[in-house]
């Protein structure tokens, strides 16, 4: 609690730059308008889109199910492309795409993107994919990723993008749950200076997934691939299609995408988003929170399309607003640790949206790297994915933003679809490290266990919002149970929060068994399941421990099966084997930073693993209350182990 109270006594304030405030897209009266008539206000924002049929009712709310813009019809792809081309913006660059290998570049105009999406939509139709289907997309950050998403939207099929860092097993789980009939992938992508294969994971997955009829393969790296009779080259099927496609309009509530995210059980949840409300809130927040001037800004969201940030703020939001974006394929250190800064300099990026973990990594790498580049084009900086510590906030402002750019710290979730809590750059006087307060049209409440409003406690959302999830794919009970059962009538976000004395809101991290590692959401249970699926592991307990760079780091406590305990219990080789096993089961992002082999796990008398205590051990804190522990000596054994294993494992 000491860190938390330190946060809420932060008294520094940073006002919006006067020039930005004077020309801001959104001014303070937005809050008044929205609070006077929330629904009417969202209707105004929805009118920023092109509807083929107007809605009859703005909201139908049968808790916990919302329908927004009921009866309205639109096409998300048309809203991102055709209407801009029709308005004469066809020559505007939609994406400055930057591949990882030096000099690998492609500028794609809105007209070119529309042509490519039309070809892909025609190909989908030829492959029998249309409304009511799901398409799994497993691609690196190449233009075809956005093309594939928009083509699905265009024909009314829901996409399910799976992050390229997930394993074959994770792919199998997601394809199976969504019953996807097409997978779009590539031979590989470039990461850290070398081609990294994707197709083998798909090959393995398709063997286990009878729902998949075809695999459409983009040639990106040219590396060897094995070929099956379900495989089709993108260049054979998409390139020969007509470059025009008459899009149909779909109901506002037609599914747009599923995106799997970790919950508190081992099974990922397929978060369902639909079309009209999602696009309304994504487009409005992208325009308002970044103060986007589409004619002059160059915008860069560094998130991968495998995460919700990549969906909402690298694809749908910027394209709906006719923005010019940068899309970069690789890692921040490819071709030099100043790669990002040279990209910003080259394209004169004016709005940068990234994650605290990246900012802290750059802090570690030193001020000289950004200092060697002209970053004066920047005017607004964004942060997302985890709480940003005030020190990183100030560094971001001073070293990257040259002291002139407002920082918008945006809180939201896969489930919320779009930003919910954030400053407005032309309005809000910001405190470093705080997301400040709810955006216009959003209602939050911080409550205690009994659901009563308090200054500190659990973050809840007490009114439906346009881009809210419409459910968990195929699991209505879990939807009600996870989000709507803990506090009567409210959405429970899973985060702790606190209002300070100036009515400023501080987000305090997850209060459930979900970890946040480098802004990636990973469930402790998922990693535990992966560990116990190893034949030598008896039991596993996983906690997220504070980490100076990644926010949280995964620390696993493992007991091994009797017969193997003696040979393996001390081996670093065994820890490596377990780490690789987790990478195989989930993906490299879920590899524990540390694995401790212990004789026992600390449990309460009822047999529940005491995670809080393990977190204390992992963070070398003074131990809390251990009186409920069935065998208190266990803790000493663990602490001893922890003392021996001070060296961090290889990344
Ligand atoms: C969880 C959602 C939002 C897109 C990326 C992550 C944490 C997110 C912030 C922020 C403090 C944040 C929360 C949330 N989180 N943004 N600005 N300040 N915490 O989406 O994977 O669905 O994770 O990320 O804990 O619940 P996600």
XYZ file of C-alpha atoms and ligand atoms in Angstrom:
678
model
C 0.000 0.000 0.000
C 2.936 2.364 0.433
C 3.465 2.661 -3.341
C -0.211 3.312 -3.783
C -0.443 6.057 -1.236
C 2.675 7.643 -2.741
C 0.823 7.871 -6.028
C -2.201 9.611 -4.673
C -0.092 12.347 -3.081
C 1.341 13.344 -6.454
C 0.791 17.088 -6.685
C 2.562 18.058 -9.866
C 0.268 19.260 -12.613
C 0.891 19.710 -16.317
C -1.534 21.944 -18.172
C -2.413 21.480 -21.837
C -0.151 23.500 -24.151
C -2.106 26.729 -24.848
C -1.903 26.392 -28.606
C -3.171 22.835 -28.535
C -5.973 23.811 -26.154
C -7.018 26.705 -28.397
C -7.399 24.408 -31.407
C -8.471 21.222 -29.640
C -11.020 18.912 -31.250
C -12.771 18.560 -27.922
C -13.246 21.182 -25.236
C -14.429 21.024 -21.654
C -18.089 21.413 -22.589
C -18.072 17.810 -23.886
C -18.283 16.665 -20.276
C -21.372 18.829 -19.694
C -23.096 17.734 -22.875
C -22.460 14.081 -22.155
C -23.603 14.255 -18.572
C -26.765 16.156 -19.461
C -27.907 13.491 -21.913
C -25.495 10.626 -22.268
C -27.401 8.763 -24.968
C -28.026 11.830 -27.091
C -24.334 12.601 -26.803
C -23.326 9.144 -28.062
C -25.789 9.580 -30.924
C -23.879 12.655 -32.005
C -20.644 10.660 -31.967
C -22.272 7.837 -33.956
C -23.245 10.397 -36.588
C -19.546 10.806 -37.389
C -19.864 7.444 -39.174
C -21.619 6.637 -42.440
C -24.802 4.660 -41.812
C -26.717 2.975 -44.626
C -29.778 2.827 -42.439
C -30.349 5.016 -39.402
C -30.971 3.463 -35.993
C -34.435 3.263 -34.461
C -33.274 3.325 -30.845
C -29.930 4.353 -29.453
C -29.730 1.722 -26.700
C -31.516 -1.430 -25.673
C -30.194 -2.459 -22.280
C -31.214 -5.786 -20.856
C -28.538 -6.222 -18.305
C -25.979 -7.565 -18.915
C -26.666 -7.400 -22.644
C -26.579 -4.130 -24.546
C -27.557 -3.352 -28.111
C -26.496 0.023 -29.437
C -27.936 1.878 -32.402
C -30.658 -0.725 -32.766
C -31.887 -1.176 -36.311
C -28.993 0.797 -37.767
C -26.940 -0.669 -40.611
C -23.412 0.034 -41.749
C -20.270 -1.588 -43.036
C -17.126 -1.089 -40.946
C -14.806 -1.488 -43.940
C -16.753 1.096 -45.955
C -16.449 3.467 -43.015
C -12.691 2.940 -42.924
C -12.093 3.127 -46.688
C -14.778 3.799 -49.297
C -16.193 6.903 -47.726
C -12.758 8.524 -47.554
C -11.994 7.643 -51.171
C -15.450 8.937 -52.164
C -14.621 12.168 -50.337
C -11.544 12.632 -52.517
C -8.954 11.359 -50.060
C -7.883 8.353 -52.130
C -4.306 9.607 -52.472
C -3.813 10.136 -48.753
C -1.411 7.635 -47.187
C -3.250 5.234 -44.890
C -0.117 3.377 -43.801
C 3.546 4.154 -43.995
C 4.546 0.549 -43.550
C 8.057 -0.147 -42.291
C 9.391 -3.686 -42.457
C 12.038 -4.821 -40.038
C 14.851 -5.307 -42.599
C 16.560 -2.000 -43.399
C 14.964 -0.098 -46.260
C 11.886 -2.333 -46.449
C 9.120 0.236 -47.005
C 5.646 0.490 -48.477
C 3.377 3.525 -48.515
C -0.240 2.516 -49.012
C -2.824 5.117 -49.946
C -6.494 4.880 -49.033
C -7.331 4.063 -52.665
C -4.725 1.281 -52.732
C -5.900 -0.102 -49.435
C -9.492 -0.133 -50.661
C -8.433 -2.000 -53.805
C -6.481 -4.582 -51.810
C -9.285 -5.064 -49.273
C -11.763 -5.440 -52.141
C -9.602 -8.167 -53.709
C -9.322 -9.939 -50.407
C -13.094 -9.643 -49.821
C -13.716 -11.163 -53.250
C -11.324 -13.977 -52.364
C -13.145 -14.612 -49.091
C -16.427 -14.852 -50.979
C -14.853 -17.300 -53.422
C -13.703 -19.404 -50.480
C -17.243 -19.470 -49.128
C -16.585 -17.119 -46.218
C -19.310 -14.646 -45.343
C -21.666 -13.388 -42.700
C -21.896 -15.708 -39.721
C -18.393 -17.184 -40.201
C -15.187 -16.782 -38.203
C -11.745 -16.292 -39.716
C -8.565 -16.756 -37.710
C -5.775 -14.310 -38.567
C -2.225 -15.261 -37.502
C 0.068 -12.755 -39.148
C 3.024 -10.491 -38.423
C 2.658 -6.699 -38.630
C 2.423 -6.512 -42.397
C -0.184 -4.609 -44.417
C -2.004 -7.866 -45.198
C -2.944 -8.065 -41.510
C -5.058 -4.904 -41.749
C -6.266 -5.937 -45.199
C -7.464 -9.303 -43.888
C -9.289 -7.716 -40.934
C -11.047 -5.168 -43.130
C -11.929 -7.802 -45.729
C -13.601 -9.918 -43.054
C -15.531 -6.868 -41.864
C -16.462 -6.144 -45.453
C -18.122 -9.537 -45.995
C -19.614 -9.645 -42.500
C -17.403 -12.445 -41.146
C -15.911 -12.046 -37.664
C -12.131 -12.146 -37.414
C -10.258 -13.684 -34.551
C -6.701 -12.387 -34.599
C -4.213 -14.521 -32.703
C -0.946 -12.828 -31.726
C 1.998 -14.305 -33.658
C 3.819 -14.952 -30.380
C 1.282 -17.570 -29.343
C 2.084 -21.253 -29.743
C 0.423 -23.932 -31.874
C -1.468 -25.122 -28.813
C -2.841 -21.647 -28.116
C -3.842 -21.439 -31.766
C -5.633 -24.797 -31.553
C -7.622 -23.644 -28.515
C -8.668 -20.400 -30.200
C -9.518 -21.895 -33.604
C -11.527 -24.648 -31.958
C -13.450 -22.360 -29.626
C -14.343 -19.986 -32.464
C -15.009 -22.781 -34.956
C -13.032 -20.840 -37.564
C -13.286 -22.043 -41.144
C -10.383 -20.114 -42.612
C -6.922 -19.284 -41.265
C -4.922 -16.425 -42.789
C -1.214 -16.635 -42.031
C 2.212 -16.115 -43.605
C 5.365 -18.151 -44.040
C 6.819 -15.989 -41.279
C 7.777 -12.488 -40.293
C 10.956 -10.651 -39.342
C 11.801 -10.410 -35.674
C 15.101 -9.315 -34.168
C 16.891 -9.367 -37.473
C 15.886 -12.828 -38.643
C 12.906 -14.504 -40.304
C 10.700 -16.134 -37.728
C 8.339 -18.864 -38.913
C 4.572 -18.815 -38.389
C 3.330 -21.472 -40.784
C 4.583 -24.524 -38.816
C 2.313 -23.604 -35.888
C -0.634 -23.344 -38.255
C 0.268 -26.693 -39.855
C 0.254 -28.293 -36.432
C -2.992 -26.581 -35.446
C -4.904 -27.426 -38.612
C -4.306 -31.137 -37.998
C -6.283 -30.756 -34.780
C -8.917 -28.367 -36.112
C -11.380 -30.008 -38.515
C -13.389 -26.771 -38.826
C -10.608 -25.220 -40.939
C -11.352 -25.613 -44.660
C -8.550 -23.475 -46.070
C -5.344 -21.728 -45.059
C -4.474 -18.583 -46.962
C -0.714 -17.969 -46.829
C 1.019 -14.648 -47.428
C 4.588 -14.908 -48.677
C 6.568 -12.560 -46.491
C 10.002 -13.978 -45.736
C 10.345 -16.503 -48.556
C 11.383 -19.196 -46.094
C 10.576 -22.825 -46.847
C 7.118 -24.026 -45.899
C 5.508 -27.420 -45.946
C 2.368 -27.472 -48.053
C -0.922 -29.268 -47.515
C -4.007 -29.558 -49.716
C -5.789 -26.925 -47.599
C -3.093 -24.319 -48.258
C -3.490 -21.531 -50.794
C -1.008 -18.766 -51.559
C -2.440 -15.295 -51.051
C -0.710 -14.263 -54.287
C -2.570 -16.988 -56.213
C -6.021 -16.352 -54.787
C -6.203 -12.678 -53.829
C -4.105 -10.999 -56.529
C -6.251 -12.210 -59.428
C -9.516 -10.858 -57.919
C -11.280 -7.724 -59.155
C -10.148 -4.600 -57.292
C -13.705 -3.482 -56.688
C -16.215 -4.945 -54.293
C -19.730 -3.779 -53.559
C -20.006 -4.005 -49.804
C -23.251 -4.955 -48.160
C -24.407 -3.171 -45.040
C -24.809 -5.127 -41.847
C -26.779 -4.723 -38.692
C -25.114 -2.524 -36.065
C -24.939 -5.596 -33.840
C -23.351 -7.887 -36.419
C -20.231 -9.473 -34.859
C -17.094 -7.650 -35.976
C -14.503 -9.694 -34.143
C -13.592 -12.081 -31.394
C -10.427 -11.481 -29.469
C -9.212 -14.012 -26.954
C -7.900 -12.732 -23.676
C -6.853 -14.295 -20.402
C -9.192 -14.576 -17.493
C -8.827 -16.103 -14.076
C -9.198 -19.670 -15.329
C -6.935 -21.625 -17.661
C -9.259 -21.148 -20.611
C -8.994 -17.889 -22.581
C -12.189 -15.940 -23.179
C -13.375 -15.041 -26.661
C -14.419 -11.434 -26.181
C -17.129 -10.535 -28.678
C -17.363 -7.090 -30.254
C -19.988 -5.930 -32.717
C -19.998 -3.214 -35.338
C -21.855 0.073 -34.809
C -21.192 0.844 -31.159
C -17.611 -0.378 -31.345
C -16.737 1.761 -34.338
C -18.507 4.778 -32.847
C -16.512 4.784 -29.641
C -13.221 3.745 -31.215
C -13.461 6.471 -33.859
C -14.549 9.151 -31.427
C -11.917 8.380 -28.775
C -9.161 8.164 -31.367
C -10.099 11.599 -32.658
C -10.753 13.172 -29.261
C -8.053 11.706 -27.032
C -5.228 12.212 -29.537
C -6.688 15.490 -30.817
C -6.251 13.977 -34.257
C -5.943 16.368 -37.204
C -6.168 13.842 -40.055
C -4.888 16.281 -42.697
C -1.594 16.947 -40.959
C -0.913 14.385 -38.245
C 1.176 11.275 -38.662
C 0.055 8.813 -36.055
C 1.859 5.750 -34.748
C 0.382 3.128 -32.459
C 3.146 0.637 -31.713
C 0.833 -2.190 -30.630
C 0.664 -5.457 -32.540
C -2.669 -6.277 -34.186
C -2.709 -9.393 -32.004
C -3.874 -7.245 -29.081
C -6.954 -5.080 -28.709
C -4.896 -1.902 -28.934
C -3.827 -2.999 -32.396
C -7.449 -3.567 -33.377
C -8.918 -0.347 -32.048
C -6.039 2.098 -32.431
C -3.821 0.691 -35.195
C -6.630 -0.337 -37.557
C -10.251 0.660 -36.947
C -9.869 3.997 -35.119
C -7.248 5.632 -37.348
C -8.803 4.354 -40.572
C -12.307 5.414 -39.561
C -10.844 8.890 -39.034
C -8.917 8.921 -42.336
C -5.640 9.242 -40.457
C -2.161 8.570 -41.801
C -0.429 5.938 -39.669
C 2.921 4.271 -39.354
C 2.895 0.474 -39.112
C 6.165 -1.179 -38.087
C 6.831 -4.884 -38.338
C 9.687 -5.478 -35.972
C 11.140 -5.136 -32.505
C 12.362 -1.827 -31.020
C 16.003 -2.905 -31.164
C 16.083 -4.242 -34.714
C 18.721 -2.336 -36.679
C 19.744 -0.398 -33.582
C 18.186 0.546 -30.271
C 17.145 3.872 -31.754
C 14.968 2.275 -34.429
C 11.764 3.928 -33.157
C 13.341 7.343 -32.987
C 14.642 7.101 -36.527
C 11.144 6.081 -37.700
C 9.620 9.071 -35.913
C 12.209 11.350 -37.455
C 11.804 9.884 -40.951
C 8.000 10.076 -41.081
C 7.612 13.122 -38.841
C 5.339 11.241 -36.487
C 3.221 13.683 -34.496
C 1.218 11.318 -32.263
C 2.841 8.334 -30.562
C 0.818 5.711 -28.674
C 2.791 3.090 -26.773
C 3.112 1.125 -23.532
C 4.880 1.914 -20.245
C 7.005 -1.211 -20.516
C 8.504 0.124 -23.755
C 9.065 3.540 -22.194
C 10.881 1.993 -19.218
C 13.029 -0.094 -21.556
C 14.048 3.043 -23.466
C 14.789 4.791 -20.185
C 17.200 1.983 -19.399
C 18.836 2.253 -22.808
C 19.612 5.898 -22.122
C 18.731 9.420 -23.235
C 21.403 9.534 -25.948
C 19.497 7.312 -28.348
C 16.378 9.494 -28.655
C 18.620 12.527 -28.159
C 20.407 11.812 -31.438
C 17.182 12.212 -33.429
C 14.913 15.092 -34.311
C 11.675 14.293 -32.495
C 10.257 17.799 -32.794
C 7.344 16.570 -34.935
C 5.762 14.950 -31.875
C 2.839 16.824 -30.308
C 0.758 14.254 -28.370
C 1.996 11.173 -26.500
C -0.171 8.270 -25.361
C 0.311 5.443 -22.898
C -1.694 2.243 -22.495
C -1.699 -1.241 -21.045
C -0.653 -0.830 -17.434
C -0.197 1.883 -14.874
C 2.619 4.226 -15.856
C 4.852 5.165 -12.946
C 5.385 8.922 -12.500
C 9.114 8.588 -13.191
C 8.503 6.996 -16.593
C 5.749 9.546 -17.306
C 8.131 12.442 -16.673
C 10.884 10.842 -18.748
C 8.429 10.264 -21.610
C 7.345 13.892 -21.404
C 10.818 15.401 -21.145
C 13.044 13.163 -23.238
C 10.629 12.001 -25.943
C 8.153 14.861 -25.900
C 10.733 17.605 -25.404
C 8.622 18.949 -22.528
C 5.979 20.231 -24.957
C 3.615 17.290 -25.532
C 0.690 16.368 -23.336
C 0.584 12.718 -22.264
C -2.693 10.864 -22.401
C -2.639 7.834 -20.119
C -5.545 5.781 -21.406
C -7.201 3.068 -19.334
C -9.334 0.467 -21.042
C -9.522 -3.265 -21.670
C -10.080 -5.866 -24.368
C -13.603 -6.010 -22.973
C -14.273 -2.273 -23.117
C -13.162 -2.178 -26.771
C -12.144 1.470 -26.579
C -10.683 4.005 -24.176
C -12.747 4.652 -21.052
C -10.596 6.640 -18.646
C -8.193 9.224 -20.006
C -7.352 12.890 -19.996
C -8.325 15.050 -22.967
C -5.114 16.676 -24.225
C -6.630 20.105 -24.766
C -8.602 20.171 -21.547
C -7.074 18.210 -18.699
C -4.362 19.380 -16.365
C -2.542 16.073 -15.884
C -0.860 14.486 -12.911
C 2.059 12.223 -13.876
C 0.999 8.597 -13.622
C -2.739 9.103 -13.570
C -5.370 8.376 -16.237
C -7.223 11.259 -14.533
C -10.915 10.420 -15.001
C -13.667 8.943 -17.170
C -14.109 10.274 -20.689
C -17.359 12.066 -21.550
C -20.179 9.524 -21.866
C -18.532 7.035 -19.491
C -19.635 6.379 -15.922
C -17.230 4.860 -13.390
C -17.591 4.148 -9.711
C -15.022 2.972 -7.183
C -16.683 0.685 -4.661
C -15.983 -1.436 -1.616
C -16.757 -5.150 -1.247
C -20.400 -4.357 -0.632
C -20.636 -2.298 -3.811
C -20.818 1.060 -2.004
C -19.022 4.077 -3.473
C -15.700 4.688 -1.791
C -12.535 6.680 -2.385
C -10.530 3.497 -2.834
C -11.545 0.011 -3.881
C -12.722 -1.798 -7.005
C -13.215 -0.100 -10.324
C -16.697 -0.606 -11.757
C -18.540 0.817 -14.742
C -22.117 1.569 -13.990
C -23.624 2.424 -17.358
C -23.337 0.532 -20.645
C -21.039 2.080 -23.258
C -21.157 1.703 -27.054
C -17.995 -0.386 -27.520
C -18.626 -2.731 -24.604
C -18.171 -6.438 -25.145
C -21.379 -8.192 -26.130
C -20.448 -11.402 -24.359
C -17.942 -14.229 -24.175
C -18.108 -16.419 -27.246
C -20.119 -19.534 -26.419
C -20.137 -18.959 -22.670
C -23.001 -16.867 -21.400
C -22.592 -18.080 -17.812
C -18.974 -17.042 -17.693
C -19.885 -13.627 -19.073
C -22.424 -13.016 -16.309
C -20.222 -14.547 -13.657
C -16.972 -12.754 -14.536
C -18.207 -9.233 -15.093
C -21.694 -8.831 -13.683
C -22.052 -10.955 -10.569
C -19.646 -9.428 -8.089
C -21.393 -6.056 -7.871
C -25.117 -5.941 -8.495
C -25.895 -4.219 -11.751
C -22.341 -3.068 -12.475
C -19.532 -4.170 -14.694
C -16.532 -5.242 -12.622
C -13.308 -4.454 -14.449
C -10.915 -6.490 -12.287
C -8.822 -3.416 -11.391
C -8.298 -1.565 -8.161
C -8.640 2.231 -8.220
C -8.482 5.239 -5.978
C -9.732 8.830 -6.074
C -7.232 11.284 -4.606
C -8.113 14.492 -2.772
C -8.312 16.395 -6.049
C -10.886 13.966 -7.514
C -8.206 12.492 -9.731
C -8.482 8.765 -10.444
C -5.532 6.393 -10.013
C -5.570 2.900 -11.489
C -3.857 0.469 -9.183
C -3.527 -2.739 -11.197
C -5.438 -6.005 -11.243
C -7.092 -7.332 -8.134
C -7.690 -10.798 -9.588
C -5.400 -13.610 -10.700
C -4.532 -11.873 -13.927
C -0.957 -10.706 -14.454
C 0.134 -7.828 -16.632
C 3.529 -8.557 -18.146
C 4.801 -5.887 -20.524
C 1.193 -4.824 -21.012
C 0.231 -8.381 -21.993
C -2.460 -10.016 -20.043
C -1.655 -13.491 -18.782
C -3.580 -15.524 -16.254
C -1.753 -17.185 -13.378
C -3.988 -20.236 -13.807
C -3.107 -20.563 -17.481
C 0.613 -20.693 -16.693
C -0.054 -23.083 -13.803
C -1.968 -25.414 -16.116
C 0.865 -25.285 -18.608
C 3.383 -26.167 -15.883
C 1.427 -29.068 -14.438
C 0.998 -30.522 -17.920
C 4.735 -31.280 -17.773
C 5.131 -34.919 -16.698
C 7.545 -34.105 -13.854
C 5.494 -31.369 -12.231
C 3.180 -32.196 -9.355
C 1.868 -28.764 -8.426
C 2.475 -25.204 -9.539
C 1.619 -21.780 -8.198
C 2.246 -18.715 -10.284
C 2.329 -15.088 -9.187
C 3.019 -11.766 -10.825
C 5.874 -10.045 -9.011
C 6.705 -6.360 -9.483
C 9.324 -5.824 -12.152
C 11.045 -2.551 -12.891
C 10.757 -2.928 -16.664
C 7.886 -5.246 -17.482
C 5.524 -4.041 -14.751
C 4.992 -7.535 -13.514
C 7.080 -10.641 -14.069
C 5.973 -14.249 -13.865
C 7.378 -16.191 -10.928
C 6.469 -19.859 -10.637
C 6.708 -22.087 -7.587
C 6.767 -25.733 -8.540
C 6.735 -29.019 -6.686
C 7.952 -32.037 -8.594
C 6.701 -35.596 -8.629
C 8.336 -37.822 -6.009
C 10.141 -40.123 -8.368
C 11.939 -37.374 -10.245
C 12.404 -34.920 -7.421
C 15.927 -35.905 -6.533
C 17.450 -35.759 -9.983
C 15.862 -32.546 -11.081
C 15.068 -30.371 -8.136
C 18.213 -28.308 -8.237
C 18.850 -28.161 -11.952
C 18.884 -24.941 -13.865
C 18.457 -27.244 -16.866
C 15.150 -28.401 -15.482
C 13.973 -24.833 -14.946
C 14.860 -24.130 -18.567
C 12.973 -27.219 -19.664
C 9.903 -25.997 -17.800
C 10.215 -22.510 -19.247
C 10.384 -23.957 -22.758
C 7.435 -26.153 -21.965
C 5.368 -23.092 -21.049
C 6.481 -21.424 -24.288
C 5.265 -24.446 -26.192
C 1.934 -24.584 -24.379
C 1.126 -20.857 -24.463
C 3.875 -18.859 -26.146
C 7.221 -17.258 -25.291
C 5.439 -14.288 -23.672
C 4.262 -16.580 -20.871
C 7.724 -17.922 -19.931
C 8.291 -17.432 -16.202
C 11.135 -15.113 -15.251
C 11.925 -17.396 -12.350
C 10.998 -20.951 -11.492
C 11.484 -22.136 -7.928
C 11.410 -25.816 -7.209
C 10.162 -26.219 -3.658
C 9.251 -29.232 -1.533
C 5.754 -27.857 -0.753
C 3.468 -24.996 -1.649
C 2.056 -22.851 1.137
C -1.639 -23.624 1.543
C -4.417 -22.663 3.862
C -6.055 -25.376 5.921
C -8.742 -25.620 3.268
C -6.047 -26.323 0.683
C -6.055 -23.006 -1.133
C -2.628 -21.884 -2.368
C -1.604 -18.674 -0.633
C -0.670 -16.598 -3.652
C -0.376 -13.347 -1.742
C 2.273 -14.897 0.423
C 4.138 -16.233 -2.591
C 4.026 -12.787 -4.129
C 5.636 -11.434 -0.967
C 8.332 -14.072 -1.239
C 8.851 -13.307 -4.928
C 9.235 -9.619 -4.183
C 11.407 -10.235 -1.111
C 8.968 -8.418 1.139
C 8.467 -8.972 4.808
C 5.942 -11.738 5.044
C 2.361 -11.000 5.867
C 0.071 -13.074 8.024
C 0.935 -16.765 7.846
C -1.259 -18.015 10.638
C -3.749 -19.584 8.248
C -0.970 -21.596 6.694
C -1.322 -25.343 7.118
C 2.443 -25.833 7.372
C 4.266 -22.584 8.198
C 7.717 -24.157 7.722
C 7.016 -24.293 3.995
C 7.582 -20.579 3.793
C 11.053 -20.863 5.253
C 11.941 -23.489 2.700
C 10.717 -21.276 -0.108
C 12.482 -18.228 1.222
C 15.691 -20.173 1.401
C 15.331 -21.230 -2.217
C 14.579 -17.704 -3.235
C 17.754 -16.562 -1.478
C 19.803 -19.082 -3.434
C 18.318 -18.114 -6.764
C 19.104 -14.479 -7.054
C 20.422 -14.622 -10.589
C 17.828 -13.815 -13.192
C 17.458 -16.426 -15.905
C 18.242 -15.627 -19.524
C 15.459 -13.676 -21.226
C -5.910 -4.378 -18.278
C -6.561 -4.691 -19.593
C -6.123 -1.447 -22.921
C -5.523 -2.187 -24.001
C -4.317 -2.962 -23.619
C -4.526 -3.929 -22.488
C -4.529 -2.691 -17.473
C -4.688 -1.003 -19.322
C -4.096 0.823 -18.295
C -3.742 2.127 -17.835
C -3.482 1.232 -15.688
C -4.102 -0.230 -17.372
C -5.694 -2.861 -16.530
C -6.753 -3.501 -17.402
N -4.462 -1.346 -18.036
N -4.460 0.311 -19.490
N -3.702 3.175 -18.652
N -3.448 2.281 -16.526
N -3.792 -0.012 -16.068
O -5.763 -4.600 -22.612
O -5.013 -6.946 -22.197
O -7.421 -6.284 -21.984
O -5.723 -5.556 -20.289
O -4.721 -3.646 -18.512
O -5.328 -3.725 -15.499
O -7.703 -4.249 -16.679
P -6.006 -5.912 -21.805
